[in-house]
Amino acid sequence: MLYSLIANAYEKIEATTKRLEMTDYLVELIKNTPKHIIDKVVYLTIGELYPPFEGVELGIAEKLAIHAISSVTGKTEKAILDDYQNTGDLGTTVEKFITKKTQATFFRQPLTVEGVYDTFAKIARSTGGGAQETKIRLLSSLLNDASPKEAKYIIRMITGRLRIGIADMTVLDALAVAYGGGKKFREEIERAYNLTSDLGYVAKTVAEEGLGAVEHFKIAVGKPIRPMLAERLSSSQEILAKMGGKGVAEYKYDGLRLQAHISPKSIQLYSRRIENLTDQFPDVVRALREAIVAKEAIVEGEAVGVDPDTGEMLPFQMVSHRRGRKYEIESTAKEIPITLFLFDALYVNGKDYTMEQYPERRRELQKIVKPTDHVKIAEQIITSDPSKLDEYMDQAIADGCEGLMVKDLGPESFYTAGARQFKWIKYKREYKSEMADAVDLVVVGAFAGRGRRAGSYGALLMAAYDHESDMFKTVCKLGSGFTDEDLANMPKMFAQYKIPHVHARIDSKIKADVWFVPTVVLEVIGAELTLSPSHTTGWNAIKKGAGLAIRFPRFTGNWRKDRAPEDATTVDEIIKMYNRQLKKIEVEPKIA
Ligand code: ATP
């Protein structure tokens, strides 16, 4: 398959401002792809080479890419850098500089998808002495055979900035249309994806074996399962009512969620976002080896930092120091030891437990764990009494937890991979006041600053994620809570996401001065939610002709680097927060 087919499709996808057209172009690309390489085309389109949980990084340093561009185009590295500083995108720069004349046309071979993919894979895997030279040589050979347009996407891909804004859900939609004949097949395909977290594998199975094959998808050790998620409510009565009167209240530990895949040969740890964190937590791997008595298992828990002197649980920030580290892993593990509080068992010795009720999964968990200082089972009580729940909440908070996670124990209490339902409900203390809970919002645009902020941005346009339509809907303009340093750096920091028109997945009535590919997630807190004629979150949901907006939004200082834009707070959650707030105002009228 010619790589130009991919480059043409990306160009069309990038140019459209309509979400539907975006899917259409992707469907066309999928249909034009021979079945045996559909996995590769899918990985490339989401900017990856393999499923992300394998942890193979393609990204090469811009410096190396500039070196390769210089050697192919004959331009100096300084000229390339100068142009790049203007465009903010090395892809655009290379597209401009590569011309037929600059290349050794005599030897030019049309690029194939297989060839480009294999070269990327070699680049990703070359390590050790001489790796830099090898990477430059391989990249130069690709650029030498590439048309300007192809070179643009090769450079973007290789520097980790493909920025066409296609996410997993967009691919699932397109697969359903291409192979199933319509979006109604999306649910089945999504289920297969939720059980394996591997879009390429799902695409290839559907392409080669048909839709029927996804029905038989099974979970397996080594293929992370998309985590079950929780809804939130703010009163113990409401929570128990949702659970049919009775529920399991568990401590809600404030740490890092880990899914451990255990086999006799290895233990792998995956994050909530399915990244492979095994290398960062060798102490957790050792602790699990000691505590788990099953031969094979998939278990889930929350990793919490503990004070080595007192054994008390530490705030979340401490465990996050352990994440993303490449050096001093063992010494940091000594400074911030971890206890893993296990709360679920999904697979044990060949048996899939995801379709078992929660009490049965917990029983199995207790059977296979021999608790130690570093691996424990989550504390819980079963109750039907709201006042007991509140008491237990106080106890959990006093013990250093964030609150409770209340879980269904009825006949439907399966492990629903990738879904947020009322089978698990978060109960955190902050919900007792209006909008005291922060939300995670996506930066979709910006407005030029004035006065003290001249030359930078005065405010950012923020959006919530709408799972249903796979769009980002605006909910506020955010201008406060930033440090002077944040403000000064912002234009430079966001340059890489800048696009000349509104992105096809953004739904906005407001015209920003600058638009971005939805990428960066920030934590925002506000005073309350109000109806708004200008924001699109919850449009027509509460009142016809109105959406919802956050009043007095403020950045909390938390750049949620661990969040994908699709993990941001959803439009549905904001509508629910608004409804709860209304109820509260009715029940507890403000005293003047
Ligand atoms: P999410 O999108 O995961 O709900 P959030 O930040 O909005 O993220 P959290 O406040 O992190 O929600 O609550 C959910 C998280 O609580 C779970 O993903 C898990 O990491 C953690 N957790 C702690 N204790 C438990 C428990 N006993 N059972 C389930 N999850 C728990």
Coordinates of C-alpha atoms and ligand atoms in Angstrom, one line a residue:
M1 CA 0.0 0.0 0.0
L2 CA 1.4 3.4 -0.9
Y3 CA 2.1 5.8 1.9
S4 CA 0.7 8.6 -0.2
L5 CA -2.8 7.1 0.5
I6 CA -2.2 7.7 4.2
A7 CA -0.7 11.2 3.7
N8 CA -3.7 12.2 1.5
A9 CA -6.2 10.9 4.1
Y10 CA -4.4 12.8 6.9
E11 CA -4.5 16.0 4.9
K12 CA -8.2 15.7 4.3
I13 CA -8.8 14.8 8.0
E14 CA -6.8 17.8 9.1
A15 CA -8.6 20.2 6.8
T16 CA -12.1 19.4 7.7
T17 CA -14.1 21.2 10.4
K18 CA -16.8 18.6 10.5
R19 CA -16.7 15.6 12.8
L20 CA -18.7 13.5 10.4
E21 CA -16.5 14.2 7.5
M22 CA -13.5 13.3 9.7
T23 CA -15.0 9.8 10.3
D24 CA -15.8 9.5 6.6
Y25 CA -12.2 10.1 5.5
L26 CA -11.0 7.6 8.1
V27 CA -13.6 5.0 6.8
E28 CA -12.3 5.6 3.3
L29 CA -8.7 5.1 4.5
I30 CA -9.7 1.8 6.3
K31 CA -11.5 0.6 3.3
N32 CA -8.5 1.3 1.1
T33 CA -6.2 -0.7 3.4
P34 CA -5.4 -4.3 2.7
K35 CA -6.7 -6.4 5.7
H36 CA -3.3 -7.8 6.7
I37 CA -1.9 -4.3 7.5
I38 CA -4.9 -2.7 9.0
D39 CA -3.4 -2.9 12.5
K40 CA -0.4 -1.0 11.3
V41 CA -2.5 1.7 9.6
V42 CA -4.6 2.0 12.8
Y43 CA -1.6 2.4 15.1
L44 CA 0.0 5.0 12.8
T45 CA -3.2 7.0 12.6
I46 CA -3.3 7.4 16.4
G47 CA 0.4 8.3 16.4
E48 CA 1.6 5.0 17.7
L49 CA 3.5 1.9 16.3
Y50 CA 2.2 -0.7 18.8
P51 CA -0.5 -0.7 21.4
P52 CA 0.5 2.0 23.8
F53 CA 0.8 -0.4 26.8
E54 CA 3.8 -2.0 25.2
G55 CA 5.7 1.2 26.0
V56 CA 7.7 1.4 22.8
E57 CA 8.3 5.1 22.1
L58 CA 8.9 6.3 18.6
G59 CA 9.5 9.9 19.3
I60 CA 13.0 11.1 18.4
A61 CA 14.4 14.4 19.6
E62 CA 13.7 17.3 17.3
K63 CA 17.4 18.0 17.2
L64 CA 18.0 14.7 15.4
A65 CA 15.1 15.3 13.1
I66 CA 16.5 18.7 12.1
H67 CA 19.8 17.1 11.4
A68 CA 18.2 14.6 9.1
I69 CA 16.2 17.3 7.3
S70 CA 19.3 19.3 6.8
S71 CA 21.2 16.4 5.3
V72 CA 18.3 15.6 2.8
T73 CA 17.5 19.2 1.9
G74 CA 20.9 20.8 2.0
K75 CA 19.6 23.6 4.1
T76 CA 21.5 24.6 7.2
E77 CA 20.2 23.5 10.6
K78 CA 19.9 27.1 11.6
A79 CA 17.7 27.9 8.6
I80 CA 15.5 25.0 9.5
L81 CA 15.3 26.0 13.1
D82 CA 14.5 29.6 12.2
D83 CA 11.6 28.5 10.0
Y84 CA 10.4 26.1 12.7
Q85 CA 10.3 28.9 15.2
N86 CA 8.0 30.7 12.9
T87 CA 5.7 27.9 12.0
G88 CA 5.7 26.1 15.3
D89 CA 5.5 22.8 13.4
L90 CA 8.5 21.0 12.0
G91 CA 6.2 19.1 9.6
T92 CA 5.2 22.4 7.9
T93 CA 8.8 23.4 7.7
V94 CA 10.0 20.2 6.1
E95 CA 7.1 20.3 3.6
K96 CA 8.3 23.7 2.5
F97 CA 12.0 22.7 2.3
I98 CA 11.7 19.4 0.6
T99 CA 11.5 19.7 -3.2
K100 CA 12.1 17.3 -6.0
K101 CA 15.3 19.1 -6.7
T102 CA 16.7 18.5 -3.2
Q103 CA 16.3 14.8 -3.4
A104 CA 18.4 12.3 -5.3
T105 CA 15.5 11.7 -7.7
F106 CA 17.3 9.1 -9.6
F107 CA 17.1 6.7 -6.7
R108 CA 13.7 7.7 -5.5
Q109 CA 11.3 4.8 -4.7
P110 CA 7.7 5.4 -3.9
L111 CA 7.1 5.0 -0.2
T112 CA 4.9 2.1 1.0
V113 CA 3.1 1.9 4.3
E114 CA 4.9 -1.3 5.1
G115 CA 8.3 0.3 4.4
V116 CA 7.6 3.4 6.4
Y117 CA 6.2 1.4 9.3
D118 CA 9.2 -1.0 9.4
T119 CA 11.6 1.9 9.3
F120 CA 9.8 3.6 12.1
A121 CA 10.0 0.3 14.1
K122 CA 13.7 0.1 13.5
I123 CA 14.1 3.7 14.6
A124 CA 12.1 3.0 17.8
R125 CA 14.1 0.0 18.6
S126 CA 17.6 1.2 18.0
T127 CA 19.3 1.8 21.3
G128 CA 22.8 1.9 22.7
G129 CA 26.0 3.1 21.1
G130 CA 25.6 4.5 17.6
A131 CA 21.8 4.6 17.9
Q132 CA 21.6 8.3 17.1
E133 CA 23.5 7.9 13.8
T134 CA 21.3 4.9 12.9
K135 CA 18.1 6.9 13.6
I136 CA 19.3 9.8 11.5
R137 CA 20.3 7.5 8.6
L138 CA 17.0 5.7 8.7
L139 CA 15.0 8.9 8.9
S140 CA 17.0 10.5 6.1
S141 CA 16.4 7.5 3.8
L142 CA 12.6 7.9 4.4
L143 CA 12.8 11.7 3.7
N144 CA 14.8 11.1 0.6
D145 CA 12.0 9.0 -0.9
A146 CA 9.1 11.1 0.4
S147 CA 7.0 13.7 -1.4
P148 CA 6.8 17.1 0.5
K149 CA 3.4 16.1 1.9
E150 CA 4.6 12.6 3.0
A151 CA 7.7 14.2 4.6
K152 CA 5.4 16.5 6.7
Y153 CA 3.5 13.5 8.2
I154 CA 6.7 11.4 8.7
I155 CA 8.3 14.3 10.6
R156 CA 5.3 14.9 12.7
M157 CA 4.9 11.2 13.5
I158 CA 8.6 10.8 14.3
T159 CA 8.6 13.7 16.7
G160 CA 5.5 12.5 18.4
R161 CA 3.2 15.3 17.1
L162 CA 1.0 13.8 14.5
R163 CA -1.7 16.2 15.7
I164 CA -4.6 15.1 13.4
G165 CA -6.7 14.7 16.5
I166 CA -8.0 11.2 15.9
A167 CA -8.7 9.4 19.1
D168 CA -9.6 5.8 20.0
M169 CA -13.4 6.4 19.9
T170 CA -13.1 8.0 16.4
V171 CA -11.3 4.9 15.2
L172 CA -14.0 2.6 16.7
D173 CA -16.7 4.5 14.9
A174 CA -14.9 4.3 11.6
L175 CA -14.2 0.5 12.1
A176 CA -18.0 0.0 12.8
V177 CA -18.9 1.8 9.6
A178 CA -16.1 0.2 7.4
Y179 CA -16.5 -3.4 8.5
G180 CA -19.9 -3.6 10.2
G181 CA -21.9 -1.4 7.8
G182 CA -22.9 1.2 10.4
K183 CA -22.3 2.9 13.7
K184 CA -24.7 0.6 15.4
F185 CA -22.0 -2.0 15.5
R186 CA -19.8 0.3 17.5
E187 CA -20.9 -1.1 20.8
E188 CA -19.7 -4.6 20.0
I189 CA -16.4 -3.3 18.7
E190 CA -16.0 -1.1 21.7
R191 CA -16.5 -4.0 24.0
A192 CA -13.7 -5.9 22.4
Y193 CA -11.5 -2.9 22.7
N194 CA -12.4 -2.5 26.4
L195 CA -11.3 -6.0 27.1
T196 CA -7.9 -5.8 25.3
S197 CA -7.1 -2.1 25.0
D198 CA -5.6 -2.8 21.6
L199 CA -7.1 -1.0 18.7
G200 CA -4.9 -2.6 16.1
Y201 CA -5.6 -6.0 17.3
V202 CA -9.4 -5.3 17.3
A203 CA -9.2 -3.8 13.8
K204 CA -7.3 -6.8 12.4
T205 CA -9.6 -9.3 14.0
V206 CA -12.7 -7.6 12.7
A207 CA -11.1 -7.1 9.2
E208 CA -10.0 -10.7 8.9
E209 CA -12.6 -12.7 10.8
G210 CA -15.6 -10.4 10.6
L211 CA -17.7 -8.8 13.3
G212 CA -18.8 -12.2 14.8
A213 CA -15.2 -12.7 16.1
V214 CA -15.4 -9.9 18.6
E215 CA -18.1 -11.6 20.5
H216 CA -15.6 -14.2 21.6
F217 CA -13.0 -11.8 22.8
K218 CA -11.6 -12.9 26.1
I219 CA -9.4 -11.1 28.6
A220 CA -5.9 -12.4 28.8
V221 CA -2.8 -11.9 31.0
G222 CA -0.6 -9.3 29.3
K223 CA -3.5 -7.5 27.6
P224 CA -4.6 -4.7 29.9
I225 CA -8.4 -4.3 30.4
R226 CA -9.8 -0.8 30.3
P227 CA -10.7 0.1 33.9
M228 CA -14.2 0.1 35.3
L229 CA -15.1 3.7 36.3
A230 CA -17.3 5.2 39.0
E231 CA -20.1 7.8 39.0
R232 CA -20.3 10.3 41.8
L233 CA -23.0 11.3 44.2
S234 CA -23.1 13.6 47.2
S235 CA -25.3 12.0 49.8
S236 CA -25.3 8.7 51.6
Q237 CA -29.1 8.3 51.1
E238 CA -28.9 8.9 47.4
I239 CA -26.0 6.5 47.1
L240 CA -27.7 3.6 48.9
A241 CA -31.0 4.2 47.1
K242 CA -29.1 3.8 43.8
M243 CA -27.7 0.5 45.1
G244 CA -31.1 -0.8 45.8
G245 CA -30.8 -0.1 49.5
K246 CA -27.6 -1.9 50.3
G247 CA -24.0 -1.6 49.2
V248 CA -20.3 -2.3 50.0
A249 CA -18.5 0.8 51.2
E250 CA -14.8 0.6 50.6
Y251 CA -12.0 3.0 51.6
K252 CA -11.2 5.2 48.6
Y253 CA -7.4 5.3 48.7
D254 CA -5.8 8.4 47.3
G255 CA -3.0 7.0 45.1
L256 CA -2.4 5.6 41.7
R257 CA -4.6 2.9 40.2
L258 CA -2.6 -0.1 39.1
Q259 CA -3.7 -3.2 37.2
A260 CA -1.3 -6.0 37.8
H261 CA -1.0 -8.9 35.3
I262 CA 0.7 -11.8 37.0
S263 CA 2.1 -14.9 35.4
P264 CA 4.9 -17.3 36.4
K265 CA 7.3 -15.5 34.1
S266 CA 6.5 -11.9 34.6
I267 CA 4.4 -9.3 36.4
Q268 CA 3.3 -6.2 34.4
L269 CA 1.7 -3.1 35.9
Y270 CA -0.6 -0.8 33.9
S271 CA -1.9 2.6 34.8
R272 CA -5.5 3.8 34.6
R273 CA -4.6 5.1 31.1
I274 CA -3.1 1.7 30.2
E275 CA 0.5 2.8 30.2
N276 CA 3.1 0.2 31.2
L277 CA 4.5 1.4 34.6
T278 CA 6.3 -1.9 35.5
D279 CA 9.8 -0.4 35.3
Q280 CA 8.9 2.5 37.6
F281 CA 7.6 0.2 40.4
P282 CA 10.1 -2.7 40.9
D283 CA 9.2 -2.8 44.6
V284 CA 5.5 -3.3 43.8
V285 CA 6.4 -6.1 41.5
R286 CA 8.5 -7.8 44.2
A287 CA 5.7 -7.3 46.8
L288 CA 3.1 -8.8 44.5
R289 CA 5.4 -11.8 43.8
E290 CA 5.4 -12.4 47.6
A291 CA 1.8 -11.8 48.3
I292 CA -0.1 -13.4 45.4
V293 CA -0.4 -17.1 45.7
A294 CA -2.2 -17.8 42.3
K295 CA -0.1 -18.9 39.4
E296 CA -1.8 -16.5 37.0
A297 CA -3.9 -13.5 37.9
I298 CA -5.2 -10.0 37.0
V299 CA -5.8 -7.9 40.0
E300 CA -6.5 -4.2 40.5
G301 CA -5.6 -1.9 43.3
E302 CA -4.6 1.6 44.4
A303 CA -0.9 2.2 45.0
V304 CA -0.4 4.6 47.9
G305 CA 2.8 6.2 49.2
V306 CA 3.4 5.5 52.9
D307 CA 5.6 7.3 55.3
P308 CA 8.5 4.9 56.0
D309 CA 8.8 6.2 59.5
T310 CA 5.2 6.2 60.6
G311 CA 3.5 3.8 58.2
E312 CA 0.9 6.5 57.6
M313 CA -0.6 7.0 54.1
L314 CA 0.9 10.0 52.3
P315 CA -1.0 12.4 50.0
F316 CA -1.3 11.5 46.3
Q317 CA 1.5 13.9 45.3
M318 CA 4.0 11.6 46.9
V319 CA 3.2 8.6 44.8
S320 CA 3.1 10.7 41.7
H321 CA 6.8 11.5 42.4
R322 CA 7.4 7.8 41.7
R323 CA 5.8 7.9 38.3
G324 CA 7.5 8.7 35.0
R325 CA 11.0 8.2 36.6
K326 CA 13.8 6.8 34.5
Y327 CA 16.6 7.2 37.1
E328 CA 17.1 6.7 40.8
I329 CA 14.1 4.3 40.8
E330 CA 15.3 2.1 43.7
S331 CA 16.4 4.9 45.9
T332 CA 13.1 6.8 45.5
A333 CA 11.3 3.5 46.2
K334 CA 13.1 3.5 49.6
E335 CA 12.2 7.1 50.3
I336 CA 8.5 6.7 49.3
P337 CA 7.6 3.1 49.8
I338 CA 4.3 1.9 48.5
T339 CA 1.4 -0.1 49.8
L340 CA -0.9 -1.6 47.2
F341 CA -4.5 -1.8 48.4
L342 CA -6.1 -4.4 46.1
F343 CA -9.8 -4.0 45.4
D344 CA -10.7 -6.4 42.5
A345 CA -9.8 -9.7 40.9
L346 CA -10.6 -10.0 37.2
Y347 CA -8.8 -13.2 36.3
V348 CA -7.4 -16.1 38.3
N349 CA -5.7 -19.3 37.0
G350 CA -7.4 -19.4 33.7
K351 CA -10.8 -18.2 34.8
D352 CA -12.3 -14.9 33.7
Y353 CA -14.1 -13.3 36.6
T354 CA -15.3 -10.1 34.9
M355 CA -18.8 -11.6 34.5
E356 CA -19.0 -12.7 38.2
Q357 CA -20.8 -10.6 40.8
Y358 CA -18.6 -8.4 43.0
P359 CA -18.9 -10.4 46.2
E360 CA -17.6 -13.5 44.3
R361 CA -14.6 -11.5 42.9
R362 CA -13.8 -10.2 46.4
R363 CA -13.9 -13.7 47.8
E364 CA -11.5 -14.8 45.1
L365 CA -9.2 -11.9 45.8
Q366 CA -9.1 -12.9 49.5
K367 CA -8.2 -16.4 48.5
I368 CA -5.2 -15.5 46.4
V369 CA -3.7 -12.7 48.6
K370 CA -1.5 -13.3 51.6
P371 CA -1.5 -9.7 52.9
T372 CA 1.9 -8.2 53.7
D373 CA 3.1 -4.7 54.7
H374 CA 3.1 -3.7 51.0
V375 CA 0.1 -5.6 49.6
K376 CA -3.2 -5.4 51.4
I377 CA -6.9 -5.8 50.6
A378 CA -9.1 -2.7 50.6
E379 CA -11.0 -2.1 53.9
Q380 CA -14.8 -2.5 53.5
I381 CA -18.1 -2.8 55.3
I382 CA -21.5 -3.8 53.9
T383 CA -24.3 -1.5 55.0
S384 CA -27.9 -0.4 54.3
D385 CA -27.8 2.4 56.8
P386 CA -26.9 5.9 55.5
S387 CA -25.7 7.1 58.9
K388 CA -23.3 4.1 59.1
L389 CA -22.0 5.1 55.7
D390 CA -21.4 8.7 56.9
E391 CA -19.6 7.4 60.0
Y392 CA -17.5 5.1 57.8
M393 CA -16.7 8.1 55.6
D394 CA -15.3 10.0 58.6
Q395 CA -13.3 7.0 59.6
A396 CA -11.8 6.7 56.1
I397 CA -10.9 10.3 56.0
A398 CA -9.3 10.1 59.4
D399 CA -7.2 7.2 58.1
G400 CA -5.9 9.3 55.3
C401 CA -8.3 8.3 52.5
E402 CA -10.2 10.6 50.1
G403 CA -13.6 9.2 51.0
L404 CA -15.5 6.1 50.1
M405 CA -16.1 4.0 47.0
V406 CA -19.5 2.5 47.3
K407 CA -20.1 -0.6 45.2
D408 CA -23.1 -2.6 44.1
L409 CA -23.1 -6.2 45.3
G410 CA -26.3 -7.3 43.5
P411 CA -26.8 -9.7 40.6
E412 CA -25.6 -7.1 38.0
S413 CA -22.4 -6.3 39.8
F414 CA -20.1 -7.4 37.0
Y415 CA -16.8 -5.7 36.1
T416 CA -17.9 -3.4 33.3
A417 CA -14.6 -2.7 31.5
G418 CA -14.2 0.9 30.3
A419 CA -17.7 2.0 31.5
R420 CA -18.7 4.6 34.0
Q421 CA -21.9 3.4 35.7
F422 CA -23.7 3.7 39.0
K423 CA -22.3 0.2 40.1
W424 CA -19.5 2.1 41.7
I425 CA -20.1 5.5 43.3
K426 CA -17.5 7.9 44.6
Y427 CA -18.4 9.6 47.8
K428 CA -16.0 12.4 48.6
R429 CA -16.4 14.9 51.3
E430 CA -15.9 18.0 49.1
Y431 CA -19.2 17.3 47.3
K432 CA -21.0 18.8 50.2
S433 CA -20.4 22.3 49.0
E434 CA -21.3 23.7 45.6
M435 CA -18.8 23.0 42.9
A436 CA -16.1 22.4 45.5
D437 CA -15.1 19.6 43.4
A438 CA -12.6 20.4 40.6
V439 CA -13.2 19.4 37.0
D440 CA -10.7 18.4 34.4
L441 CA -11.1 20.5 31.2
V442 CA -9.5 20.5 27.8
V443 CA -7.8 23.6 26.3
V444 CA -9.4 24.2 22.9
G445 CA -8.5 27.8 22.1
A446 CA -7.1 31.0 23.5
F447 CA -7.8 34.8 23.5
A448 CA -5.0 37.4 23.1
G449 CA -4.0 39.1 26.3
R450 CA -4.2 42.9 27.0
G451 CA -2.4 45.2 29.4
R452 CA -0.1 43.2 31.6
R453 CA -0.8 40.1 29.5
A454 CA -0.1 41.7 26.1
G455 CA 1.9 39.3 24.0
S456 CA 0.6 36.3 25.9
Y457 CA -2.9 34.9 26.3
G458 CA -5.5 36.6 28.4
A459 CA -7.6 33.5 28.8
L460 CA -8.0 30.0 27.5
L461 CA -11.2 28.5 26.1
M462 CA -12.0 25.3 28.0
A463 CA -14.2 22.4 27.1
A464 CA -15.7 19.2 28.5
Y465 CA -15.7 16.0 26.6
D466 CA -19.0 14.6 25.1
H467 CA -18.6 10.8 24.9
E468 CA -21.7 10.4 22.9
S469 CA -20.7 12.6 19.9
D470 CA -16.9 12.4 20.6
M471 CA -16.8 16.2 20.6
F472 CA -15.4 18.8 22.9
K473 CA -18.0 21.4 24.2
T474 CA -17.0 24.7 25.6
V475 CA -17.8 25.5 29.2
C476 CA -15.8 28.5 30.3
K477 CA -13.0 31.0 29.6
L478 CA -10.2 30.5 32.0
G479 CA -8.0 33.4 32.9
S480 CA -7.2 33.1 36.6
G481 CA -5.0 30.9 38.8
F482 CA -2.0 31.0 36.5
T483 CA 1.4 32.1 37.7
D484 CA 3.3 34.9 35.9
E485 CA 5.7 32.2 34.6
D486 CA 2.8 30.1 33.2
L487 CA 1.5 33.2 31.5
A488 CA 4.8 34.1 30.0
N489 CA 5.4 30.5 28.7
M490 CA 1.9 29.9 27.3
P491 CA 2.2 31.0 23.7
K492 CA 5.4 28.9 23.3
M493 CA 4.0 26.0 25.2
F494 CA 0.8 25.8 23.1
A495 CA 2.5 26.6 19.7
Q496 CA 2.7 22.9 18.9
Y497 CA -1.0 22.5 19.1
K498 CA -2.0 25.6 17.2
I499 CA -4.2 25.1 14.1
P500 CA -5.5 27.8 11.7
H501 CA -9.2 26.9 12.1
V502 CA -11.5 25.4 14.7
H503 CA -10.8 21.7 15.1
A504 CA -13.4 19.4 13.7
R505 CA -14.1 17.9 17.2
I506 CA -14.7 21.3 18.9
D507 CA -18.2 22.6 19.2
S508 CA -18.0 26.3 20.0
K509 CA -20.2 29.3 19.6
I510 CA -17.4 31.5 20.8
K511 CA -14.7 32.6 18.3
A512 CA -11.3 32.2 19.9
D513 CA -8.4 34.2 18.6
V514 CA -6.3 31.0 18.4
W515 CA -7.5 27.4 18.0
F516 CA -5.7 24.2 19.3
V517 CA -5.9 20.5 18.7
P518 CA -7.7 19.3 21.9
T519 CA -4.7 17.9 23.9
V520 CA -3.9 19.7 27.1
V521 CA -6.0 19.0 30.2
L522 CA -6.1 21.4 33.2
E523 CA -7.8 21.0 36.6
V524 CA -10.3 23.8 37.1
I525 CA -12.4 24.8 40.1
G526 CA -15.3 27.3 40.0
A527 CA -17.9 28.9 42.2
E528 CA -20.9 27.3 40.6
L529 CA -22.5 26.2 37.3
T530 CA -24.9 28.6 35.5
L531 CA -27.0 28.5 32.4
S532 CA -25.2 30.2 29.5
P533 CA -26.3 31.3 26.0
S534 CA -22.7 31.1 24.8
H535 CA -21.3 27.8 25.9
T536 CA -22.2 24.5 24.3
T537 CA -21.8 22.0 27.2
G538 CA -25.2 20.6 28.0
W539 CA -26.8 22.6 25.1
N540 CA -30.7 22.3 25.4
A541 CA -30.2 19.7 28.2
I542 CA -31.5 21.9 31.0
K543 CA -33.1 24.7 29.0
K544 CA -33.8 25.2 25.3
G545 CA -31.3 27.6 23.8
A546 CA -28.9 27.4 26.7
G547 CA -25.8 25.5 27.7
L548 CA -23.9 25.4 31.0
A549 CA -20.9 27.5 32.1
I550 CA -18.6 27.5 35.1
R551 CA -18.7 30.8 37.0
F552 CA -15.5 32.3 38.3
P553 CA -13.3 29.4 37.0
R554 CA -9.8 29.2 38.4
F555 CA -6.9 27.0 37.4
T556 CA -5.9 24.9 40.5
G557 CA -2.2 24.7 39.4
N558 CA -2.6 21.0 38.4
W559 CA -1.5 20.4 34.8
R560 CA -3.2 17.0 34.3
K561 CA -0.4 15.5 32.2
D562 CA -1.7 12.0 33.1
R563 CA -5.0 12.7 31.3
A564 CA -5.9 12.3 27.7
P565 CA -8.5 14.9 26.5
E566 CA -11.0 12.0 26.3
D567 CA -10.5 11.5 30.1
A568 CA -11.6 15.0 30.9
T569 CA -14.8 15.6 32.8
T570 CA -17.7 14.8 30.5
V571 CA -20.6 16.9 29.5
D572 CA -22.9 14.4 31.2
E573 CA -21.1 14.7 34.5
I574 CA -21.4 18.5 34.3
I575 CA -25.2 18.3 33.6
K576 CA -25.4 16.0 36.7
M577 CA -23.4 18.4 38.8
Y578 CA -25.8 21.2 37.8
N579 CA -28.9 19.1 38.6
R580 CA -27.5 18.2 42.0
Q581 CA -26.6 21.8 42.7
L582 CA -30.2 22.8 41.9
K583 CA -31.5 20.2 44.3
K584 CA -29.3 21.4 47.0
I585 CA -30.5 25.0 46.5
E586 CA -34.1 23.8 46.9
V587 CA -33.4 21.8 50.0
E588 CA -31.0 24.1 51.6
P589 CA -32.1 27.7 50.8
K590 CA -29.2 30.1 51.3
I591 CA -29.5 32.2 54.4
A592 CA -29.1 35.8 53.6
Ligands
ATP1 P1 -11.9 8.6 37.2 O1 -12.1 9.1 35.8 O2 -11.0 7.4 37.3 O3 -13.2 8.3 37.9 P2 -11.4 10.8 38.9 O4 -10.1 11.6 39.3 O5 -12.6 11.6 38.4 O6 -11.0 9.7 37.9 P3 -11.2 9.5 41.3 O7 -11.5 10.6 42.4 O8 -9.8 9.3 41.0 O9 -11.9 9.9 40.1 O10 -11.9 8.2 41.7 C1 -11.8 7.0 41.0 C2 -10.5 6.3 41.4 O11 -10.5 5.9 42.8 C3 -10.3 4.9 40.8 O12 -9.9 5.0 39.4 C4 -9.3 4.3 41.6 O13 -8.0 4.7 41.2 C5 -9.5 5.0 43.0 N1 -9.8 4.1 44.1 C6 -9.4 4.2 45.3 N2 -9.9 3.2 46.2 C7 -10.7 2.5 45.4 C8 -11.5 1.3 45.7 N3 -11.6 0.8 46.9 N4 -12.2 0.8 44.6 C9 -12.1 1.3 43.4 N5 -11.4 2.4 43.1 C10 -10.7 3.0 44.1

